[in-house]
Coordinates of C-alpha atoms and ligand atoms in Angstrom, one line a residue:
X240 CA 45.6 101.7 131.3
X241 CA 48.5 103.3 129.5
X242 CA 49.7 101.4 126.4
X243 CA 53.0 100.4 128.1
X244 CA 51.3 99.0 131.1
X245 CA 50.3 95.4 131.4
X246 CA 48.4 93.2 133.8
X247 CA 51.1 90.6 133.6
X248 CA 54.6 90.8 132.2
X249 CA 56.4 87.5 131.6
X250 CA 60.1 87.5 131.1
X251 CA 61.4 84.5 129.1
X252 CA 59.8 82.6 126.3
X253 CA 60.8 79.1 127.2
X254 CA 58.4 76.3 128.1
X255 CA 57.5 77.8 131.5
X256 CA 57.1 81.3 130.1
X257 CA 54.9 80.2 127.2
X258 CA 52.7 78.1 129.5
X259 CA 52.3 80.9 132.0
X260 CA 51.7 83.7 129.4
X261 CA 49.1 81.5 127.6
X262 CA 47.2 80.7 130.7
X263 CA 47.1 84.3 131.9
X264 CA 46.0 85.5 128.5
X265 CA 43.4 82.7 128.3
X266 CA 41.9 84.1 131.6
X267 CA 41.7 87.6 130.1
X268 CA 44.8 89.3 131.4
X269 CA 46.6 91.8 129.2
X270 CA 50.0 90.1 129.0
X271 CA 53.4 91.1 127.6
X272 CA 55.8 88.2 126.9
X273 CA 59.4 89.3 126.6
X274 CA 62.1 87.0 125.1
X275 CA 65.7 88.0 124.2
X276 CA 66.1 85.5 121.4
X277 CA 64.6 86.0 118.0
X278 CA 62.2 83.1 118.6
X279 CA 60.3 81.4 121.4
X280 CA 61.4 78.0 122.9
X281 CA 64.9 77.8 121.6
X282 CA 66.0 75.3 124.3
X283 CA 62.6 73.5 124.2
X284 CA 63.2 72.7 120.5
X285 CA 66.3 70.7 121.3
X286 CA 65.0 68.8 124.2
X287 CA 65.1 65.0 124.3
X288 CA 67.3 64.8 121.2
X289 CA 64.8 67.1 119.5
X290 CA 62.0 64.5 120.4
X291 CA 61.1 66.4 123.6
X292 CA 60.6 64.2 126.7
X293 CA 57.5 66.2 127.5
X294 CA 56.8 64.6 131.0
X295 CA 57.2 61.4 132.9
X296 CA 54.0 59.3 132.8
X297 CA 53.8 58.6 136.5
X298 CA 50.3 59.6 137.4
X299 CA 50.5 59.2 141.1
X300 CA 51.7 62.6 142.5
X301 CA 53.3 60.9 145.5
X302 CA 55.4 58.6 143.4
X303 CA 56.2 61.3 140.8
X304 CA 57.4 63.7 143.5
X305 CA 59.7 61.1 145.0
X306 CA 62.0 62.2 142.2
X307 CA 62.4 65.6 143.8
X308 CA 63.8 64.5 147.2
X309 CA 64.9 67.9 148.4
X310 CA 61.8 69.8 147.2
X311 CA 59.0 67.3 147.4
X312 CA 57.4 69.2 150.4
X313 CA 57.1 72.4 148.3
X314 CA 55.6 70.7 145.2
X315 CA 52.6 68.9 146.6
X316 CA 50.5 72.0 146.5
X317 CA 51.1 73.0 142.8
X318 CA 50.9 69.3 141.7
X319 CA 47.5 69.0 143.4
X320 CA 46.3 71.6 140.8
X321 CA 48.3 70.7 137.7
X322 CA 50.0 67.3 137.5
X323 CA 51.1 64.8 134.9
X324 CA 47.5 63.9 134.0
X325 CA 46.8 67.7 133.4
X326 CA 49.8 67.7 131.1
X327 CA 48.5 64.8 129.0
X328 CA 45.1 66.5 128.9
X329 CA 46.6 69.8 127.9
X330 CA 48.7 68.6 125.0
X331 CA 46.5 65.8 123.8
X332 CA 43.4 68.0 124.1
X333 CA 45.1 70.4 121.7
X334 CA 45.9 67.8 119.1
X335 CA 49.3 66.5 120.2
X336 CA 49.1 62.7 121.1
X337 CA 51.7 61.5 123.6
X338 CA 53.4 58.1 123.7
X339 CA 55.2 56.5 126.6
X340 CA 58.6 54.8 126.4
X341 CA 60.8 53.0 128.8
X342 CA 61.3 54.6 132.3
X343 CA 57.8 56.2 131.7
X344 CA 59.4 58.9 129.6
X345 CA 56.6 60.5 127.5
X346 CA 57.2 62.0 124.1
X347 CA 54.9 63.6 121.5
X348 CA 53.9 60.8 119.0
X349 CA 55.2 62.9 116.2
X350 CA 58.6 62.7 118.0
X351 CA 59.2 66.4 117.2
X352 CA 60.0 68.9 119.9
X353 CA 59.2 71.6 117.3
X354 CA 55.5 70.4 117.5
X355 CA 55.5 71.2 121.2
X356 CA 56.9 74.7 120.5
X357 CA 54.3 75.3 117.8
X358 CA 51.5 74.2 120.1
X359 CA 52.6 76.4 122.9
X360 CA 53.1 79.4 120.6
X361 CA 49.6 78.9 119.4
X362 CA 48.3 78.7 123.0
X363 CA 50.1 82.0 123.7
X364 CA 48.6 83.7 120.7
X365 CA 45.0 82.2 120.6
X366 CA 43.4 84.5 123.3
X367 CA 44.6 87.6 121.5
X368 CA 45.6 89.0 124.9
X369 CA 49.3 88.3 124.7
X370 CA 51.8 90.7 123.0
X371 CA 55.1 89.0 122.2
X372 CA 58.3 91.0 122.1
X373 CA 61.3 89.1 120.7
X374 CA 64.9 90.3 120.6
X375 CA 64.2 92.1 123.9
X376 CA 66.2 91.5 127.0
X377 CA 65.2 92.4 130.6
X378 CA 67.9 94.7 131.9
X379 CA 66.5 95.6 135.3
X380 CA 63.5 95.2 137.6
X381 CA 62.0 98.4 138.9
X382 CA 61.0 98.4 142.6
X383 CA 59.0 101.3 144.0
X384 CA 57.9 101.3 147.7
X385 CA 58.8 97.6 148.1
X386 CA 56.6 96.6 145.1
X387 CA 57.6 95.6 141.6
X388 CA 56.2 98.3 139.4
X389 CA 57.9 97.8 136.1
X390 CA 60.8 96.5 134.0
X391 CA 63.6 98.1 132.0
X392 CA 64.4 96.2 128.8
X393 CA 66.7 96.7 125.8
X394 CA 63.6 97.8 124.0
X395 CA 62.1 100.3 126.4
X396 CA 60.5 100.3 129.8
X397 CA 57.1 98.8 130.7
X398 CA 54.8 99.1 133.8
X399 CA 53.0 96.2 135.3
X400 CA 50.8 94.8 137.9
X401 CA 52.4 91.3 138.0
X402 CA 55.8 90.2 136.9
X403 CA 56.6 86.5 136.1
X404 CA 60.2 85.5 135.8
X405 CA 60.7 82.5 133.5
X406 CA 64.2 83.1 132.4
X407 CA 65.7 79.6 133.2
X408 CA 69.0 78.8 134.8
X409 CA 72.5 78.4 133.5
X410 CA 72.4 75.2 131.5
X411 CA 73.1 75.3 127.8
X412 CA 73.7 79.1 127.7
X413 CA 73.8 79.3 123.9
X414 CA 70.0 78.8 124.0
X415 CA 69.6 82.0 126.0
X416 CA 69.6 80.6 129.6
X417 CA 72.5 82.8 130.8
X418 CA 71.3 83.4 134.3
X419 CA 71.7 87.2 134.4
X420 CA 68.1 87.6 135.7
X421 CA 69.1 85.6 138.8
X422 CA 71.6 88.3 139.6
X423 CA 68.8 90.9 139.2
X424 CA 66.6 88.9 141.6
X425 CA 69.6 88.8 144.0
X426 CA 69.9 92.6 143.7
X427 CA 66.3 93.1 144.8
X428 CA 66.7 90.8 147.8
X429 CA 66.2 87.2 146.8
X430 CA 68.7 84.5 147.9
X431 CA 70.2 82.7 145.0
X432 CA 72.0 79.4 145.1
X433 CA 75.1 79.7 143.0
X434 CA 74.9 77.7 139.7
X435 CA 76.6 74.4 139.3
X436 CA 76.1 72.0 136.3
X437 CA 74.0 69.1 137.5
X438 CA 72.6 66.8 134.9
X439 CA 75.8 66.7 132.8
X440 CA 78.1 64.2 131.0
X441 CA 81.5 63.2 132.6
X442 CA 85.0 63.6 131.2
X443 CA 87.8 61.1 131.2
X444 CA 91.4 61.4 130.0
X445 CA 91.4 57.7 128.8
X446 CA 92.0 57.8 125.0
X447 CA 90.5 54.3 124.5
X448 CA 87.1 55.7 125.8
X449 CA 87.3 58.7 123.4
X450 CA 88.1 56.3 120.5
X451 CA 84.8 54.5 121.2
X452 CA 82.8 57.7 120.7
X453 CA 79.2 56.9 119.5
X454 CA 79.2 53.4 121.0
X455 CA 76.3 52.5 123.2
X456 CA 76.5 49.7 125.7
X457 CA 72.9 48.6 126.5
X458 CA 73.5 46.8 129.7
X459 CA 76.5 47.2 131.9
X460 CA 77.4 48.1 135.4
X461 CA 79.5 51.2 136.1
X462 CA 80.9 51.9 139.5
X463 CA 82.7 55.0 140.6
X464 CA 85.6 54.4 143.0
X465 CA 87.7 56.5 145.3
X466 CA 90.9 55.0 146.9
X467 CA 89.8 51.7 145.4
X468 CA 86.5 51.7 147.3
X469 CA 83.2 51.6 145.5
X470 CA 81.4 54.9 146.3
X471 CA 78.7 54.9 143.6
X472 CA 77.1 51.9 141.9
X473 CA 75.1 52.2 138.7
X474 CA 73.6 49.8 136.1
X475 CA 72.1 50.3 132.7
X476 CA 72.9 51.9 129.4
X477 CA 76.1 53.8 128.7
X478 CA 77.1 56.1 125.9
X479 CA 80.7 56.6 125.1
X480 CA 81.7 60.0 123.7
X481 CA 84.7 61.8 122.3
X482 CA 85.3 63.3 125.7
X483 CA 84.0 60.6 128.1
X484 CA 80.7 59.1 129.1
X485 CA 77.1 60.1 128.9
X486 CA 73.5 58.8 128.8
X487 CA 70.8 59.1 131.5
X488 CA 72.6 56.9 133.9
X489 CA 75.7 59.1 133.9
X490 CA 74.0 62.4 133.9
X491 CA 71.7 61.4 136.7
X492 CA 74.8 60.4 138.8
X493 CA 76.9 63.4 137.8
X494 CA 76.1 65.4 140.8
X495 CA 77.3 62.7 143.2
X496 CA 80.5 62.1 141.1
X497 CA 81.1 65.8 141.1
X498 CA 80.9 65.9 144.9
X499 CA 83.2 62.9 145.1
X500 CA 85.8 64.7 142.9
X501 CA 85.9 67.4 145.5
X502 CA 87.4 65.0 148.0
X503 CA 89.9 63.2 145.7
X504 CA 90.6 61.3 142.5
X505 CA 87.8 59.3 141.1
X506 CA 88.0 56.2 138.9
X507 CA 85.2 54.6 136.9
X508 CA 85.1 50.8 136.6
X509 CA 83.1 49.3 133.8
X510 CA 81.7 45.8 134.0
X511 CA 80.7 44.5 130.6
X512 CA 79.1 41.3 132.0
X513 CA 77.2 42.4 135.0
X514 CA 75.0 39.3 135.2
X515 CA 78.0 36.9 135.7
X516 CA 80.5 36.9 138.5
X517 CA 84.2 36.3 137.7
X518 CA 83.9 32.5 138.1
X519 CA 80.8 32.3 135.9
X520 CA 82.4 34.4 133.2
X521 CA 85.6 32.3 133.3
X522 CA 83.5 29.2 132.8
X523 CA 81.7 30.8 129.9
X524 CA 85.1 31.6 128.3
X525 CA 86.5 28.2 128.9
X526 CA 83.6 26.8 127.1
X527 CA 83.7 29.4 124.3
X528 CA 87.5 28.8 123.7
X529 CA 87.0 25.0 123.7
X530 CA 84.2 25.3 121.1
X531 CA 86.1 27.7 118.9
X532 CA 89.7 26.4 119.3
X533 CA 90.9 27.7 115.9
X534 CA 89.3 31.1 116.1
X535 CA 91.3 34.2 117.2
X536 CA 90.3 35.7 120.5
X537 CA 89.1 38.9 118.8
X538 CA 86.7 36.9 116.6
X539 CA 85.2 35.3 119.7
X540 CA 85.0 38.5 121.6
X541 CA 83.3 40.3 118.6
X542 CA 80.5 37.8 118.9
X543 CA 79.9 38.8 122.5
X544 CA 80.5 42.5 122.3
X545 CA 80.2 45.1 119.6
X546 CA 83.0 44.9 117.0
X547 CA 84.6 48.3 117.8
X548 CA 84.3 47.7 121.5
X549 CA 85.9 44.3 121.3
X550 CA 88.7 45.6 119.0
X551 CA 89.4 48.5 121.3
X552 CA 89.6 46.5 124.5
X553 CA 92.0 44.1 122.9
X554 CA 94.3 47.0 122.2
X555 CA 94.8 47.6 125.9
X556 CA 98.5 46.6 126.4
X557 CA 98.0 44.1 129.3
X558 CA 95.4 42.1 127.2
X559 CA 96.6 42.4 123.7
X560 CA 95.5 38.9 122.9
X561 CA 93.3 39.6 119.9
X562 CA 95.5 37.8 117.4
X563 CA 96.0 34.7 119.5
X564 CA 94.0 31.6 118.7
X565 CA 91.7 30.3 121.4
X566 CA 93.7 27.0 121.8
X567 CA 96.9 28.9 122.5
X568 CA 95.5 31.2 125.2
X569 CA 97.0 30.4 128.6
X570 CA 94.9 30.1 131.7
X571 CA 96.6 33.3 133.1
X572 CA 95.9 35.2 129.9
X573 CA 92.2 34.1 130.0
X574 CA 91.9 35.1 133.7
X575 CA 93.4 38.5 133.0
X576 CA 91.0 39.0 130.1
X577 CA 88.1 38.1 132.2
X578 CA 89.3 40.5 135.0
X579 CA 89.4 43.4 132.5
X580 CA 86.0 42.6 131.0
X581 CA 84.6 42.8 134.6
X582 CA 86.4 45.9 135.6
X583 CA 87.7 48.3 132.9
X584 CA 89.1 51.2 134.8
X585 CA 89.4 54.8 133.6
X586 CA 89.9 58.1 135.4
X587 CA 87.1 60.6 135.7
X588 CA 88.5 64.1 135.4
X589 CA 85.4 66.3 135.8
X590 CA 82.1 67.3 134.2
X591 CA 81.4 68.8 130.8
X592 CA 80.3 72.1 132.4
X593 CA 77.3 74.3 131.7
X594 CA 77.5 74.1 128.0
X595 CA 76.7 70.4 128.1
X596 CA 74.5 70.5 131.1
X597 CA 70.8 69.6 130.8
X598 CA 70.0 71.1 134.1
X599 CA 72.2 73.3 136.4
X600 CA 71.7 73.5 140.1
X601 CA 71.1 76.9 141.4
X602 CA 68.5 79.5 141.3
X603 CA 66.0 81.1 143.7
X604 CA 65.7 79.2 147.0
X605 CA 62.3 77.4 147.2
X606 CA 61.9 78.7 150.8
X607 CA 61.4 82.2 149.3
X608 CA 58.5 81.1 147.1
X609 CA 54.8 80.5 148.1
X610 CA 54.2 77.4 146.1
X611 CA 50.4 77.7 146.4
X612 CA 50.6 80.3 143.6
X613 CA 54.4 80.6 142.8
X614 CA 54.7 84.1 144.2
X615 CA 57.7 85.6 145.9
X616 CA 57.6 85.7 149.7
X617 CA 59.3 89.1 149.5
X618 CA 57.2 90.8 146.6
X619 CA 53.6 89.5 146.4
X620 CA 53.3 90.6 142.8
X621 CA 56.5 88.7 141.6
X622 CA 56.3 85.1 140.4
X623 CA 59.2 82.7 139.7
X624 CA 58.8 79.5 137.7
X625 CA 60.6 76.7 135.8
X626 CA 64.4 76.5 135.9
X627 CA 64.7 79.8 137.7
X628 CA 64.0 77.8 140.9
X629 CA 66.6 75.8 142.7
X630 CA 64.9 72.4 142.4
X631 CA 66.9 69.2 141.8
X632 CA 65.4 66.4 139.7
X633 CA 66.6 63.6 137.5
X634 CA 66.3 63.4 133.7
X635 CA 63.3 61.7 132.2
X636 CA 60.7 64.5 131.6
X637 CA 60.7 65.9 135.2
X638 CA 62.2 69.3 134.3
X639 CA 59.5 70.1 131.7
X640 CA 56.7 68.9 134.0
X641 CA 58.0 71.4 136.5
X642 CA 57.7 74.1 133.8
X643 CA 54.1 73.0 132.9
X644 CA 53.0 72.9 136.5
X645 CA 54.6 76.1 137.8
X646 CA 53.8 78.0 134.6
X647 CA 50.1 77.1 134.7
X648 CA 49.7 78.0 138.4
X649 CA 51.5 81.3 138.1
X650 CA 49.6 82.2 134.9
X651 CA 46.3 81.5 136.5
X652 CA 47.0 83.3 139.8
X653 CA 48.5 86.4 138.2
X654 CA 45.5 86.7 135.9
X655 CA 42.8 86.1 138.5
X656 CA 44.3 88.4 141.1
X657 CA 44.7 91.3 138.6
Ligands
FAD906 C1 70.0 69.6 125.5 C2 68.9 69.6 126.5 C3 67.9 68.6 126.5 C4 66.9 68.6 127.4 N1 65.9 67.7 127.3 C5 64.9 67.6 128.2 C6 63.8 66.7 128.0 O1 63.8 66.0 127.1 N2 62.9 66.7 129.0 C7 62.9 67.6 130.1 O2 62.0 67.5 130.9 N3 63.9 68.5 130.2 C8 64.9 68.6 129.3 N4 65.8 69.5 129.4 C9 65.7 70.6 130.4 C10 64.6 71.6 130.0 O3 64.9 72.0 128.7 C11 64.6 72.8 130.9 O4 64.4 72.4 132.2 C12 63.6 73.8 130.4 O5 63.8 74.3 129.2 C13 63.5 75.0 131.4 O6 62.5 75.8 130.9 P1 62.3 77.4 131.4 O7 61.2 77.9 130.6 O8 62.4 77.4 132.8 O9 63.7 78.0 130.9 P2 64.4 78.1 129.5 O10 64.0 77.0 128.6 O11 65.9 78.2 129.8 O12 63.9 79.4 128.9 C14 64.3 80.7 129.4 C15 64.1 81.7 128.4 O13 64.4 83.0 129.0 C16 65.1 83.8 128.1 N5 65.8 84.8 128.8 C17 66.9 84.6 129.6 N6 67.3 85.8 130.1 C18 66.5 86.7 129.6 C19 66.5 88.1 129.7 N7 67.4 88.8 130.4 N8 65.5 88.8 129.0 C20 64.6 88.1 128.2 N9 64.6 86.8 128.1 C21 65.6 86.1 128.7 C22 66.0 82.8 127.4 O14 66.4 83.3 126.1 C23 65.1 81.6 127.2 O15 64.4 81.5 126.0 C24 66.9 69.6 128.4 C25 67.8 70.6 128.5 C26 68.9 70.6 127.5 C27 69.9 71.7 127.6

């Protein structure tokens, strides 16, 4: 074999690429891993707020795959070979204990995404069969007689038996996921769904929301309305930011809100007391105002809500009652306050785009992949894994699990079939 020919060439040194290169090398294949950044796992190192939500600890494949409503049918086969339990065994077996938090989100106990990167880098290197080329970008895929035979890169050309594409999608392009390889795949005949930010925060023009940047509301209900009709209902934790709203609840509904925006204006309506209806909340305030007659409304509200949130709400012109003492509040003023606390409206003006997206829709259509081994249905020696595939899923560790599963399967198949 000539020195520039490899059994397997992997393009992209993210989580999917490292897993697949490591597995192929472990099984004895001569592997070249090509990454255009100056280090492996740039995006991986910022996942989960740098804590890395490594998977979702749902060990039942059926239930786990319910989170992939459009792609479930494709994923049963790969998940029958490498699933969440395999992920736990893989990482814990290599000395990285995993802990599980709410919504079954699993993180390394060290709470360091950098530890996940280090472990994978070690896995890539330990067989001695994988050559890593950093600062090297794929520029084109060479096809000869309907077969992939090599790649052109910014650092020379290489011949191959198998090519694995693990170059990600379009989300967070500053980490290297810029999507140009999807265009190359299109050029050689694959169908690509155009990218669209999916798991992404939402923007509002309401200044009072921006001024609450950094505030988290642990339990609230947030509805999205069009023409004053509720179209999307959510409940949970909300994060307010300098541009709008974020947090798992928002990003997991962003896709539906984005679709709604295509058909007209969208308003968000925030309910700060979701467990009480208007009547019950009014009763609560009548009692509170009676028990605290000489306190200002803002003092009472600050005991119920966070200080900054209470102060900001009481700056809204219609309910600027903060300075009034409880005994002087009229019934109408109290009712108006209650109405606002149950439905604070603000316009949604769009999403924060690719730069802020955790996942972008788009990529190679799953119908063009044989999920038994992750090969292309057009080129049997081409594999596509991780975010290069057009597979929707929510936040919570599902994206990385997809990388571990598809990476493992492609690495194994490419090595064993060499
Ligand atoms: C801020 C943020 C937080 C996230 N947190 C989580 C989380 O906690 N849990 C979770 O499950 N998911 C999370 N995700 C999603 C997750 O990071 C991705 O699904 C995952 O990184 C996809 O892995 P990948 O290997 O397919 O692609 P990527 O991680 O995008 O890696 C692709 C690699 O290919 C390289 N590349 C691209 N083009 C070329 C080229 N032409 N030549 C050579 N190399 C190239 C890139 O430089 C990059 O290193 C998060 C995403 C973001 C943006």
